[in-house]
Amino acid sequence: MSRLVIVSNRVADLRASTQTGGLAVALADALRERGGVWFGWNGEKEGETGGDPTVETIGKVKRVAAPLSPQDVADYYFGYANSVLWPLFHYRLDLVDYRPAFFAGYSRVNETFARQLVPFLKPDDLVWSHDYHLILLAGHLRRLGCRQRMGFFLHIPFPPPDLLHASPNHAELVDALLDYDVIGFQTHTDAGNFKLYLAEHTPAVEVGKNRFRVGERTVLIDRFPIGIDAAGFAALAEDADEEVKIDLMRRQVLGRRQIIGVDRLDYSKGLPERMKAFGRLLERHPELEKTVTFLQIAPPTREEVDAYGDIRMELEALAGSINGRFSDFNWTPVRYIHRPVSRGKLAPLFRGSQVGLVTPLRDGMNLVAKEYVAAQDPDNPGVLVLSKFAGAAEEMRQALIVNPYDIDGMARQLHRALTMPLKERQRRHAALLDHVTRQNASAWLAAFLAALKPPAGQGEARGAASKAGHEAA
Ligand code: ADQ
């Protein structure tokens, strides 16, 4: 079995437990089984040109992490990745801050990562890069002579060709993606958008199901919907600590139900729209007074990017105005927490909430939707209200699907969720749970690795011909 080399912007803690999240754990498990390397940025700023990676060896796995220079962090991470690609790929052209220095920095860091990674590669390795930070990596590795099989998985959406065209670098980005052997997306829509771009703007031809001929090579383009460790998360949900138990008991005594939202504080997550929908619900249904609360947990991220400060202020103002309008001395309708909460707490909080409100304006998949379902008590489950623009909506059809731009529509579905009969809740939840359990993190990983392994008969030869790729460390 070939070794696995994972490259991602940040490197996960390989000694992680379920506390870290199903995805990192699933990837770490695969590394432990096959042996290999996890390479990425260590999150530190250092020197004028970055610095050498440090290596930590844990069994058959090497964790290799390098610092970046302050300029690289500004241009590559906050710049091109999070001020250009993130808004562009989430269909937010209005928020794109394009500057030539950003793309130069992005390319520079992808090249540096490639150079730093080469000494750790063996000829037969499978290289798997993750996400929008690393689109150019395969191209740089190829130019350094690497011939290994290389795959790329995009965790976020891929926009339609017309939107992508708004980026001055669209052709470079797509050409660079085609240096990979496998390009994985979350949904049919994302893979479809990419294929549409290929058809409209490149000479690539489809030569078989999801297979495209690009010059002399064949590239596989498919969707690999990501999943969670559903069983692990369900176990966490049943194990509430004292604080969460007391909070739940208080609500039970008071006959109060809870709507929960959990997201990074990001403009793609539709947080103001969601807050407005809750306000509209209270306005339309005065009988709900003191019977329902909305808990929104939204820890800060990427605060150095202006658009993130704006969303924070907007959300705080909205929460304040709803509370100002509806609160009573013994009822605060909105509880807004702007801090991270451990998974050990989140899971039982999901279980103790009668509605999971997941309403991004655009999202690659959205794991919170899956975690909410996994955390429920199957005998008395809550209801998932899910945006049709989350990748998860492509499969989780038994959720109450909403349009996050339609505030009235969301308020109506919230009311429907709060009044849904037990039998219907159970029926919807059983179907969703079945899906989340089958399409879990391990299934996603297995599907991607099956696509990435060399086609029959091509095994060792390709790697052996490699100019680079000999382990030095
Ligand atoms: P994210 O945009 O981060 O991920 P999501 O898929 O919801 O979005 O994953 C967030 C994870 O962080 C979940 O596991 C959640 O429990 C956790 N989390 C969120 N808020 C938290 C909080 N306050 N405290 C603690 N944990 C919190 C990107 C893409 C998604 C895609 C994933 C995986 O944007 O579309 O689903 O990658 O591919």
Coordinates of C-alpha atoms and ligand atoms in Angstrom, one line a residue:
M1 CA 0.0 0.0 0.0
S2 CA 1.4 3.4 -1.0
R3 CA 2.3 5.9 1.7
L4 CA 0.0 9.0 2.0
V5 CA 1.3 12.6 2.0
I6 CA -1.3 15.1 3.1
V7 CA -0.7 18.8 2.5
S8 CA -2.9 21.4 4.0
N9 CA -2.6 25.0 5.0
R10 CA -2.4 24.0 8.7
V11 CA -1.2 20.7 10.1
A12 CA -3.5 18.9 12.5
D13 CA -2.4 17.5 15.9
L14 CA -1.6 13.9 15.1
R15 CA -2.1 12.8 18.7
A16 CA -5.6 14.2 18.4
S17 CA -8.7 12.6 20.0
T18 CA -12.3 13.1 18.8
Q19 CA -12.1 16.5 20.4
T20 CA -10.4 17.8 17.3
G21 CA -13.1 16.9 14.8
G22 CA -13.9 13.8 12.8
L23 CA -12.1 15.0 9.7
A24 CA -8.6 15.5 11.2
V25 CA -9.0 12.2 13.0
A26 CA -10.0 10.3 9.9
L27 CA -7.0 11.7 8.0
A28 CA -4.7 11.0 10.9
D29 CA -6.0 7.5 11.1
A30 CA -5.3 7.0 7.4
L31 CA -1.8 8.3 7.9
R32 CA -1.1 6.0 10.8
E33 CA -2.3 3.0 8.8
R34 CA -0.3 3.7 5.6
G35 CA 2.5 5.7 7.1
G36 CA 3.4 9.0 5.5
V37 CA 3.7 12.7 6.0
W38 CA 1.4 15.6 7.0
F39 CA 2.9 18.9 5.7
G40 CA 1.8 22.5 6.2
W41 CA 2.2 25.8 7.9
N42 CA 2.8 25.8 11.6
G43 CA 0.8 29.0 12.1
E44 CA 3.9 31.0 13.1
K45 CA 5.4 34.1 11.5
E46 CA 9.2 34.0 11.4
G47 CA 12.0 35.8 9.7
E48 CA 12.0 37.7 6.4
T49 CA 11.7 34.7 4.2
G50 CA 10.0 32.2 6.5
G51 CA 12.0 29.3 7.9
D52 CA 12.9 25.6 7.7
P53 CA 10.2 23.1 8.6
T54 CA 10.4 21.2 11.8
V55 CA 9.8 17.4 11.8
E56 CA 8.0 15.4 14.5
T57 CA 8.0 11.7 14.0
I58 CA 5.1 9.7 15.5
G59 CA 5.3 6.0 14.6
K60 CA 5.2 5.7 10.8
V61 CA 4.1 9.3 10.4
K62 CA 6.1 12.5 10.0
R63 CA 4.4 15.8 10.9
V64 CA 6.3 18.5 9.0
A65 CA 5.4 22.1 9.7
A66 CA 7.1 25.3 8.5
P67 CA 6.8 29.0 9.6
L68 CA 5.9 31.7 7.1
S69 CA 7.3 35.2 6.9
P70 CA 5.0 38.1 7.9
Q71 CA 4.8 39.2 4.3
D72 CA 3.8 35.7 3.2
V73 CA 1.1 35.5 5.8
A74 CA -0.2 38.9 4.6
D75 CA -0.1 38.1 0.9
Y76 CA -0.8 34.4 0.8
Y77 CA -3.1 33.7 3.8
F78 CA -5.0 36.9 4.5
G79 CA -4.5 38.2 1.0
Y80 CA -5.0 35.8 -1.9
A81 CA -6.5 32.9 0.0
N82 CA -8.9 34.8 2.3
S83 CA -9.5 38.1 0.5
V84 CA -9.7 36.8 -3.0
L85 CA -10.4 33.0 -3.3
W86 CA -12.7 32.7 -0.3
P87 CA -15.1 35.4 -1.3
L88 CA -14.8 34.6 -5.0
F89 CA -15.6 30.9 -4.5
H90 CA -18.5 31.8 -2.2
Y91 CA -20.0 33.9 -5.0
R92 CA -19.2 37.2 -3.2
L93 CA -17.6 39.2 -5.9
D94 CA -18.5 42.4 -4.0
L95 CA -16.0 41.3 -1.2
V96 CA -13.0 40.3 -3.4
D97 CA -10.0 42.5 -2.8
Y98 CA -7.8 41.8 -5.7
R99 CA -4.2 43.0 -5.6
P100 CA -1.3 41.7 -7.8
A101 CA 0.9 41.3 -4.7
F102 CA -1.5 38.8 -3.3
F103 CA -1.3 36.4 -6.2
A104 CA 2.5 36.7 -6.3
G105 CA 2.6 35.9 -2.6
Y106 CA 0.2 32.9 -3.1
S107 CA 2.4 31.5 -5.8
R108 CA 5.5 32.1 -3.8
V109 CA 4.2 30.2 -0.8
N110 CA 2.9 27.3 -2.9
E111 CA 6.4 27.1 -4.5
T112 CA 8.1 27.3 -1.1
F113 CA 5.9 24.5 0.2
A114 CA 6.7 22.4 -2.8
R115 CA 10.4 22.9 -2.3
Q116 CA 10.2 22.1 1.3
L117 CA 8.1 19.0 0.7
V118 CA 10.2 17.4 -2.0
P119 CA 12.9 16.0 0.3
F120 CA 10.2 14.1 2.2
L121 CA 8.6 12.4 -0.8
K122 CA 9.1 8.8 -1.9
P123 CA 8.5 7.8 -5.5
D124 CA 5.3 5.8 -4.9
D125 CA 3.7 8.2 -2.5
L126 CA 0.1 9.4 -3.0
V127 CA 0.1 13.2 -2.5
W128 CA -3.2 14.7 -1.4
S129 CA -3.5 18.5 -1.1
H130 CA -6.4 20.2 0.7
D131 CA -8.3 23.2 -0.1
Y132 CA -8.1 26.6 -1.8
H133 CA -4.7 27.6 -0.2
L134 CA -2.9 25.0 -2.3
I135 CA -4.3 25.1 -5.9
L136 CA -0.8 25.8 -7.3
L137 CA 1.1 23.2 -5.3
A138 CA 1.0 20.3 -7.9
G139 CA 2.2 22.5 -10.6
H140 CA 5.2 23.6 -8.6
L141 CA 5.9 20.0 -7.5
R142 CA 5.7 18.9 -11.2
R143 CA 8.2 21.6 -12.2
L144 CA 10.5 20.2 -9.5
G145 CA 10.3 16.8 -11.3
C146 CA 7.8 15.0 -9.0
R147 CA 5.8 12.3 -10.9
Q148 CA 3.8 10.9 -8.0
R149 CA 0.0 10.6 -8.2
M150 CA -1.4 13.9 -6.8
G151 CA -5.0 14.7 -5.7
F152 CA -6.7 17.9 -4.7
F153 CA -9.8 18.2 -2.6
L154 CA -11.7 21.5 -2.5
H155 CA -13.5 21.9 0.8
I156 CA -15.4 25.1 -0.3
P157 CA -17.7 25.7 -3.3
F158 CA -16.5 26.1 -6.8
P159 CA -18.2 29.0 -8.6
P160 CA -19.8 29.0 -12.1
P161 CA -17.5 30.0 -15.0
D162 CA -18.9 33.5 -15.3
L163 CA -18.0 34.3 -11.7
L164 CA -14.6 32.7 -11.9
H165 CA -13.9 34.8 -15.0
A166 CA -14.0 37.9 -12.8
S167 CA -10.6 36.8 -11.4
P168 CA -7.7 38.0 -13.4
N169 CA -6.0 34.7 -12.6
H170 CA -8.8 32.3 -13.6
A171 CA -6.9 30.6 -16.4
E172 CA -3.8 30.1 -14.1
L173 CA -6.0 28.6 -11.4
V174 CA -7.7 26.1 -13.7
D175 CA -4.5 25.2 -15.5
A176 CA -2.9 24.6 -12.1
L177 CA -5.7 22.4 -10.9
L178 CA -5.3 20.3 -14.0
D179 CA -1.7 19.4 -12.9
Y180 CA -3.4 17.1 -10.3
D181 CA -4.5 13.6 -11.3
V182 CA -7.7 13.8 -9.2
I183 CA -9.7 16.9 -8.5
G184 CA -12.4 16.4 -5.9
F185 CA -15.3 18.6 -5.1
Q186 CA -18.0 18.5 -2.4
T187 CA -21.1 18.5 -4.7
H188 CA -22.5 17.8 -8.1
T189 CA -23.0 21.6 -8.5
D190 CA -19.3 22.3 -7.8
A191 CA -17.9 19.6 -10.0
G192 CA -20.5 20.7 -12.6
N193 CA -19.3 24.3 -12.5
F194 CA -15.7 23.2 -13.0
K195 CA -16.6 20.9 -15.9
L196 CA -18.6 23.7 -17.5
Y197 CA -15.5 26.0 -17.3
L198 CA -13.4 23.2 -18.9
A199 CA -15.9 22.8 -21.7
E200 CA -16.3 26.6 -22.3
H201 CA -12.7 27.7 -21.9
T202 CA -10.2 24.9 -22.3
P203 CA -9.3 22.2 -24.9
A204 CA -9.8 19.4 -22.2
V205 CA -12.1 16.7 -23.5
E206 CA -14.2 14.3 -21.5
V207 CA -13.1 10.8 -22.5
G208 CA -15.1 8.7 -20.0
K209 CA -17.2 9.2 -17.0
N210 CA -15.6 12.0 -15.0
R211 CA -12.3 11.5 -17.0
F212 CA -10.8 14.3 -19.0
R213 CA -7.9 14.2 -21.4
V214 CA -5.6 17.1 -20.8
G215 CA -2.6 17.0 -23.2
E216 CA -1.1 13.6 -22.6
R217 CA -2.7 13.0 -19.3
T218 CA -6.1 11.9 -17.9
V219 CA -7.5 13.8 -15.0
L220 CA -10.4 12.5 -12.9
I221 CA -12.9 15.1 -11.8
D222 CA -15.6 14.0 -9.3
R223 CA -17.5 14.8 -6.2
F224 CA -16.6 13.3 -2.9
P225 CA -19.1 14.6 -0.3
I226 CA -17.4 15.0 3.0
G227 CA -18.7 13.4 6.2
I228 CA -18.2 13.3 9.9
D229 CA -17.4 10.6 12.5
A230 CA -21.1 10.2 13.2
A231 CA -20.8 7.5 15.9
G232 CA -18.0 9.4 17.7
F233 CA -20.0 12.6 17.7
A234 CA -23.2 10.8 18.9
A235 CA -21.2 9.4 21.8
L236 CA -19.9 12.9 22.7
A237 CA -23.5 14.2 22.6
E238 CA -24.6 11.7 25.2
D239 CA -21.9 12.6 27.6
A240 CA -22.9 16.1 28.8
D241 CA -20.9 17.7 31.6
E242 CA -22.6 19.2 34.7
E243 CA -22.9 22.7 33.3
V244 CA -24.7 21.6 30.1
K245 CA -27.0 19.2 32.2
I246 CA -28.0 22.1 34.5
D247 CA -28.7 24.4 31.5
L248 CA -30.9 21.7 29.9
M249 CA -32.8 21.0 33.2
R250 CA -33.5 24.7 33.6
R251 CA -35.0 24.9 30.2
Q252 CA -37.0 21.8 30.8
V253 CA -38.4 23.2 34.0
L254 CA -39.3 26.5 32.3
G255 CA -40.7 24.7 29.3
R256 CA -38.4 26.5 27.0
R257 CA -37.1 25.2 23.7
Q258 CA -33.8 26.1 22.1
I259 CA -32.8 26.9 18.5
I260 CA -29.1 26.5 18.0
G261 CA -26.7 27.9 15.5
V262 CA -22.9 27.1 15.5
D263 CA -20.6 28.6 13.0
R264 CA -17.3 30.4 12.6
L265 CA -18.2 34.1 12.4
D266 CA -18.0 34.3 8.6
Y267 CA -20.0 36.3 6.1
S268 CA -20.7 33.1 4.1
K269 CA -22.7 31.6 7.0
G270 CA -25.8 33.9 6.7
L271 CA -25.7 34.9 10.3
P272 CA -27.5 38.3 10.1
E273 CA -30.2 36.7 7.9
R274 CA -30.7 34.0 10.5
M275 CA -30.9 36.4 13.3
K276 CA -33.5 38.5 11.4
A277 CA -35.6 35.3 10.8
F278 CA -35.7 34.6 14.5
G279 CA -36.8 38.2 15.1
R280 CA -39.5 37.7 12.5
L281 CA -40.6 34.5 14.2
L282 CA -41.1 36.3 17.5
E283 CA -42.9 39.2 15.8
R284 CA -45.3 36.9 13.9
H285 CA -45.9 34.5 16.9
P286 CA -46.3 36.4 20.1
E287 CA -47.5 33.2 21.7
L288 CA -43.9 32.0 21.6
E289 CA -42.9 34.6 24.1
K290 CA -40.7 33.0 26.9
T291 CA -41.1 29.6 25.3
V292 CA -38.1 29.7 22.9
T293 CA -34.5 31.0 22.9
F294 CA -32.0 31.2 20.1
L295 CA -28.4 30.3 21.0
Q296 CA -25.8 31.4 18.4
I297 CA -22.2 30.3 19.0
A298 CA -19.9 32.1 16.5
P299 CA -16.2 32.3 17.5
P300 CA -14.1 34.9 15.6
T301 CA -11.9 34.0 12.6
R302 CA -9.7 35.9 10.2
E303 CA -10.2 39.2 12.1
E304 CA -7.4 40.8 10.1
V305 CA -9.7 40.8 7.0
D306 CA -12.0 43.9 7.1
A307 CA -15.2 42.0 6.0
Y308 CA -15.0 40.0 9.1
G309 CA -15.1 43.0 11.4
D310 CA -18.1 44.3 9.6
I311 CA -20.1 41.1 10.0
R312 CA -19.3 41.0 13.7
M313 CA -20.7 44.5 14.3
E314 CA -23.8 43.8 12.2
L315 CA -24.5 40.6 14.2
E316 CA -24.0 42.2 17.6
A317 CA -26.3 45.1 16.6
L318 CA -29.0 42.7 15.5
A319 CA -28.8 40.5 18.6
G320 CA -29.0 43.6 20.7
S321 CA -32.0 45.0 18.9
I322 CA -34.0 41.7 19.1
N323 CA -33.2 41.4 22.8
G324 CA -34.0 45.1 23.4
R325 CA -37.4 44.6 21.7
F326 CA -38.5 41.3 23.1
S327 CA -36.6 40.5 26.3
D328 CA -38.3 40.5 29.7
F329 CA -36.7 40.5 33.2
N330 CA -36.8 36.6 33.1
W331 CA -36.3 35.9 29.4
T332 CA -33.5 36.8 27.0
P333 CA -34.5 35.5 23.5
V334 CA -31.0 35.7 21.9
R335 CA -27.9 34.3 23.5
Y336 CA -24.9 35.1 21.4
I337 CA -21.5 33.6 22.2
H338 CA -18.5 35.0 20.4
R339 CA -16.0 32.4 21.7
P340 CA -15.0 28.9 20.7
V341 CA -16.8 26.1 22.6
S342 CA -15.2 22.7 23.0
R343 CA -16.7 19.8 21.0
G344 CA -17.4 18.0 24.2
K345 CA -19.8 20.8 25.1
L346 CA -21.1 21.5 21.6
A347 CA -22.3 17.9 21.0
P348 CA -24.7 17.8 24.1
L349 CA -25.8 21.4 23.4
F350 CA -26.9 20.2 19.9
R351 CA -28.7 17.2 21.5
G352 CA -30.5 19.5 24.0
S353 CA -31.7 21.9 21.2
Q354 CA -35.0 21.3 19.5
V355 CA -34.0 23.0 16.2
G356 CA -30.6 23.2 14.4
L357 CA -30.5 26.3 12.3
V358 CA -27.9 26.0 9.5
T359 CA -28.4 28.7 7.0
P360 CA -25.3 29.7 5.0
L361 CA -25.6 31.9 2.0
R362 CA -23.1 29.5 0.4
D363 CA -21.1 26.6 1.9
G364 CA -19.0 23.8 0.6
M365 CA -20.7 21.1 2.7
N366 CA -21.4 22.3 6.3
L367 CA -20.4 19.8 8.9
V368 CA -22.5 21.4 11.6
A369 CA -25.7 20.2 9.8
K370 CA -24.3 16.6 10.0
E371 CA -23.2 17.0 13.6
Y372 CA -26.6 18.3 14.7
V373 CA -28.3 15.2 13.2
A374 CA -25.7 12.8 14.7
A375 CA -26.2 14.3 18.1
Q376 CA -29.9 13.9 18.4
D377 CA -31.8 11.4 20.5
P378 CA -33.5 9.2 17.8
D379 CA -36.6 8.7 20.1
N380 CA -37.1 12.5 20.5
P381 CA -35.0 14.2 17.8
G382 CA -34.8 17.9 17.0
V383 CA -35.4 19.3 13.5
L384 CA -32.7 20.5 11.1
V385 CA -33.5 23.7 9.2
L386 CA -31.0 23.8 6.4
S387 CA -30.1 26.4 3.7
K388 CA -30.5 25.1 0.1
F389 CA -27.1 26.8 -0.6
A390 CA -25.2 24.5 1.8
G391 CA -23.5 21.6 -0.1
A392 CA -25.2 19.3 2.6
A393 CA -28.6 20.2 1.1
E394 CA -27.8 18.2 -2.0
E395 CA -28.3 15.0 0.0
M396 CA -30.0 16.0 3.3
R397 CA -33.4 16.4 1.7
Q398 CA -35.4 15.4 4.8
A399 CA -34.3 18.6 6.5
L400 CA -36.5 21.6 6.3
I401 CA -34.8 23.3 3.3
V402 CA -34.9 27.1 3.3
N403 CA -33.7 30.0 1.2
P404 CA -31.5 32.1 3.5
Y405 CA -32.3 35.3 1.5
D406 CA -36.1 34.8 2.3
I407 CA -36.5 35.9 5.9
D408 CA -40.2 35.3 6.0
G409 CA -39.8 31.8 4.6
M410 CA -37.2 31.0 7.2
A411 CA -39.4 32.3 10.0
R412 CA -42.2 30.1 8.7
Q413 CA -40.0 27.0 8.6
L414 CA -38.7 27.8 12.1
H415 CA -42.3 27.8 13.3
R416 CA -43.0 24.5 11.5
A417 CA -39.9 23.0 13.1
L418 CA -41.0 24.1 16.6
T419 CA -44.5 22.6 16.1
M420 CA -43.6 19.5 14.2
P421 CA -45.3 16.3 15.5
L422 CA -43.0 13.6 17.0
K423 CA -43.7 11.0 14.3
E424 CA -42.6 13.4 11.5
R425 CA -39.6 14.4 13.5
Q426 CA -38.6 10.8 13.9
R427 CA -39.2 9.9 10.3
R428 CA -37.1 12.8 9.0
H429 CA -34.4 12.2 11.5
A430 CA -34.1 8.5 10.8
A431 CA -33.5 9.1 7.1
L432 CA -31.0 11.9 7.8
L433 CA -29.1 9.8 10.4
D434 CA -28.9 6.9 8.0
H435 CA -27.3 9.2 5.5
V436 CA -24.9 10.9 7.9
T437 CA -23.8 7.5 9.3
R438 CA -23.2 5.9 5.9
Q439 CA -21.6 8.9 4.2
N440 CA -19.2 9.4 7.1
A441 CA -15.6 10.6 7.2
S442 CA -14.1 7.1 6.6
A443 CA -16.4 6.6 3.5
W444 CA -15.2 10.0 2.1
L445 CA -11.6 9.1 2.7
A446 CA -11.9 5.7 1.2
A447 CA -13.6 7.0 -1.9
F448 CA -11.0 9.7 -2.5
L449 CA -8.0 7.3 -1.9
A450 CA -9.6 4.8 -4.3
A451 CA -9.8 7.5 -7.0
L452 CA -6.2 8.6 -6.2
K453 CA -4.5 5.2 -6.3
P454 CA -2.7 4.5 -9.6
P455 CA -4.8 3.0 -12.4
A456 CA -4.2 -0.8 -12.8
G457 CA -0.8 -1.4 -14.5
Q458 CA 0.6 2.0 -13.8
G459 CA 1.6 1.3 -10.2
E460 CA 5.3 1.6 -9.5
A461 CA 6.6 2.6 -12.9
R462 CA 5.4 6.1 -12.8
G463 CA 7.1 6.9 -9.4
A464 CA 10.3 5.1 -10.4
A465 CA 10.7 7.4 -13.3
S466 CA 10.6 10.4 -11.0
K467 CA 13.5 12.8 -11.1
A468 CA 12.7 14.1 -7.6
G469 CA 11.0 12.5 -4.7
H470 CA 13.6 10.8 -2.6
E471 CA 13.3 10.9 1.1
A472 CA 16.1 12.8 2.7
A473 CA 14.7 13.3 6.2
Ligands
ADQ1 P1 -16.0 25.5 7.8 O1 -16.4 26.7 7.0 O2 -15.2 25.7 9.0 O3 -15.4 24.3 7.0 P2 -18.1 23.5 8.8 O4 -18.2 22.5 7.7 O5 -19.4 23.9 9.4 O6 -17.5 24.9 8.2 O7 -17.1 23.0 9.9 C1 -16.9 23.7 11.0 C2 -16.4 22.8 12.1 O8 -16.0 23.6 13.2 C3 -17.5 21.8 12.7 O9 -16.9 20.6 13.0 C4 -18.0 22.6 13.9 O10 -18.5 21.8 14.9 C5 -16.8 23.3 14.4 N1 -17.2 24.6 15.0 C6 -17.9 25.6 14.4 N2 -18.1 26.5 15.3 C7 -17.5 26.1 16.5 C8 -17.4 26.7 17.8 N3 -18.0 27.8 18.1 N4 -16.7 26.0 18.7 C9 -16.2 24.8 18.4 N5 -16.2 24.3 17.2 C10 -16.9 24.9 16.3 C11 -15.0 24.2 5.6 C12 -16.0 24.5 4.5 C13 -17.3 23.7 4.8 C14 -16.9 22.2 4.8 C15 -15.7 21.9 5.7 C16 -15.2 20.5 5.6 O11 -16.3 25.9 4.6 O12 -18.2 23.9 3.8 O13 -18.0 21.4 5.2 O14 -14.6 22.8 5.4 O15 -14.9 20.2 4.3

